[in-house]
Coordinates of C-alpha atoms in Angstrom, one line a residue:
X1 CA 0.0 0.0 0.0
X2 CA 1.2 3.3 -1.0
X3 CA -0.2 6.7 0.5
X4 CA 0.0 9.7 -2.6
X5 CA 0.3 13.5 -1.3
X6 CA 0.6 16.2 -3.6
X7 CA 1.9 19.6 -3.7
X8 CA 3.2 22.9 -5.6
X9 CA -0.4 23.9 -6.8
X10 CA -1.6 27.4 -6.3
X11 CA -2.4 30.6 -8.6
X12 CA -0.4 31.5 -11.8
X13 CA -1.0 33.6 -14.0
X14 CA -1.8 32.3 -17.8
X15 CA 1.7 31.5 -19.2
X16 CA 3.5 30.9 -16.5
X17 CA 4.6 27.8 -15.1
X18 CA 4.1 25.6 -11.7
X19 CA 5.8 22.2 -11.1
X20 CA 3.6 19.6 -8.5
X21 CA 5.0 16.9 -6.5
X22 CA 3.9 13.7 -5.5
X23 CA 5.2 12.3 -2.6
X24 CA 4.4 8.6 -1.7
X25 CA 5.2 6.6 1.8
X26 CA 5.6 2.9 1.1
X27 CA 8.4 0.5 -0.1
X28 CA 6.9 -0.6 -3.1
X29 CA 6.6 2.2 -4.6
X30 CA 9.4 1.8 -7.5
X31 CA 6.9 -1.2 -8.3
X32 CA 4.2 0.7 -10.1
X33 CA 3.0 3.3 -12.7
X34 CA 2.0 6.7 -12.0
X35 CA -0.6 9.3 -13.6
X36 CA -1.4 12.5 -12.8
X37 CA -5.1 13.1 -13.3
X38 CA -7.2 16.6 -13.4
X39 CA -10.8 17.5 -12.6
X40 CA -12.8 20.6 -13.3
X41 CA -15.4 21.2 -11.9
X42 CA -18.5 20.0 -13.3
X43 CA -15.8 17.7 -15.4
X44 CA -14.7 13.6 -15.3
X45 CA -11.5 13.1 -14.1
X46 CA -9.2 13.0 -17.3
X47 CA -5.6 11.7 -17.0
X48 CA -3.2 14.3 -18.6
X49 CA 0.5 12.5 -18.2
X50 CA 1.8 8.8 -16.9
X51 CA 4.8 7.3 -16.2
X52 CA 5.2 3.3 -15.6
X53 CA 7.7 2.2 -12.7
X54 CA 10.6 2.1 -14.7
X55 CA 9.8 5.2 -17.2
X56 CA 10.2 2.7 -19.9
X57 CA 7.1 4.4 -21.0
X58 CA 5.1 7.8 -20.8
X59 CA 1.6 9.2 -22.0
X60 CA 0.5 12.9 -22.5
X61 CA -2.8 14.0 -23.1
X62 CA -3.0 15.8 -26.4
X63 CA -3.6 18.9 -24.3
X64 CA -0.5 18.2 -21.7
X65 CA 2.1 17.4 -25.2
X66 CA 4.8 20.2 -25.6
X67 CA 4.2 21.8 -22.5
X68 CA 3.9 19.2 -19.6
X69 CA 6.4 16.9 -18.6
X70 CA 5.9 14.2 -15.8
X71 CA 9.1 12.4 -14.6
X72 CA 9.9 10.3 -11.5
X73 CA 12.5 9.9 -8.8
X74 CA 12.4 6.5 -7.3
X75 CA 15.4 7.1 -4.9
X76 CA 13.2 10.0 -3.5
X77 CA 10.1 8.6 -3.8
X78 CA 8.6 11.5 -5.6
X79 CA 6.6 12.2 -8.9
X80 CA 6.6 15.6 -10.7
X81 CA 4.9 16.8 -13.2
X82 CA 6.0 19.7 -14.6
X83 CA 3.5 22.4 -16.6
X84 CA 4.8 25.2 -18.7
X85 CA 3.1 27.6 -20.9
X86 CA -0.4 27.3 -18.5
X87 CA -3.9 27.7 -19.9
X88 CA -6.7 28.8 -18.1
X89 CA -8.5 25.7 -18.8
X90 CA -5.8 24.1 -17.3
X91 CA -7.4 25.2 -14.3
X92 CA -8.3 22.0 -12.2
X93 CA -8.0 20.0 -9.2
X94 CA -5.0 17.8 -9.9
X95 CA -4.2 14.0 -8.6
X96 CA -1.7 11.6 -8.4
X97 CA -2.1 8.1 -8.7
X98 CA -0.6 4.8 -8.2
X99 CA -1.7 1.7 -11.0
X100 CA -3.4 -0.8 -9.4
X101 CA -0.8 -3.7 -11.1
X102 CA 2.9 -3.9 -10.1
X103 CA 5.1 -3.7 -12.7
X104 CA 2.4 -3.2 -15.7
X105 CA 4.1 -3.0 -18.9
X106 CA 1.0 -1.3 -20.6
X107 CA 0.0 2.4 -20.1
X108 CA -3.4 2.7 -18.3
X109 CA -5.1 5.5 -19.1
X110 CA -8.4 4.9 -16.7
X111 CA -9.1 6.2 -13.4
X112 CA -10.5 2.6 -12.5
X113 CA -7.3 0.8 -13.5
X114 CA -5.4 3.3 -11.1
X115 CA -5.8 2.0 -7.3
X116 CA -4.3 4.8 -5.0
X117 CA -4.8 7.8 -5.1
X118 CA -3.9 11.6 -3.3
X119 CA -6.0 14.0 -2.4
X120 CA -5.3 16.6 -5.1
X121 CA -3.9 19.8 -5.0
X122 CA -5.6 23.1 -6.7
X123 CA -4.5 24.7 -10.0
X124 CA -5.7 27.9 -10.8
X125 CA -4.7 30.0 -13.8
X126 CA -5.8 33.6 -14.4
X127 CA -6.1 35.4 -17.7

């Protein structure tokens, strides 16, 4: 079991750039893949960039490509995803998450395939 918590969300101005981190508790972590998933309000939760456990492999939303990058420190325990070049409609709540399956080769790109999961951090960006 792995417990997500994010961090580095706040308000930026359209543009500009923020960079969150995941940190996880748990020795397993290395073990599994990692998204980051947004919600706006009103709005599914979409996921906008993964990573699997040994960053063999990564997915960007066609939204996220060119200006977000997600990478991973397993010595630190830590996910980041950096954003650059912020939209307001970027403007969400934003998640970390852990797959569900250790060592999955494929990328998952569902919430339900995803099995632990922070409690989001708020990303707001002004015009």
């Amino acid at each position: 079991q792995v417990t997500l918590v994010e961090s580095g969300g706040g308000l930026v101005q359209a543009g500009g750039s923020l960079r969150l981190s995941c940190a996880a508790s748990g020795r397993t972590f290395s073990r599994y893949a990692m998204g980051w998933f947004r919600q706006a309000p009103g709005k599914e939760r979409v996921l906008t960039a993964a990573i699997s456990w040994n960053s063999g492999w990564l997915y960007y939303a066609e939204s996220a490509k060119g200006r977000f990058t997600i990478t991973r420190d397993n010595a630190k325990n830590t996910v980041y995803l950096q954003m650059n070049s912020l939209k307001p409609e970027d403007t969400a709540v934003y998640y970390c998450a852990a797959d569900a399956v250790a060592f999955s080769p494929a990328p998952a790109g569902r919430a339900s395939e995803y099995g632990v999961w922070g409690q989001g951090t708020q990303v707001t960006v002004s015009s």
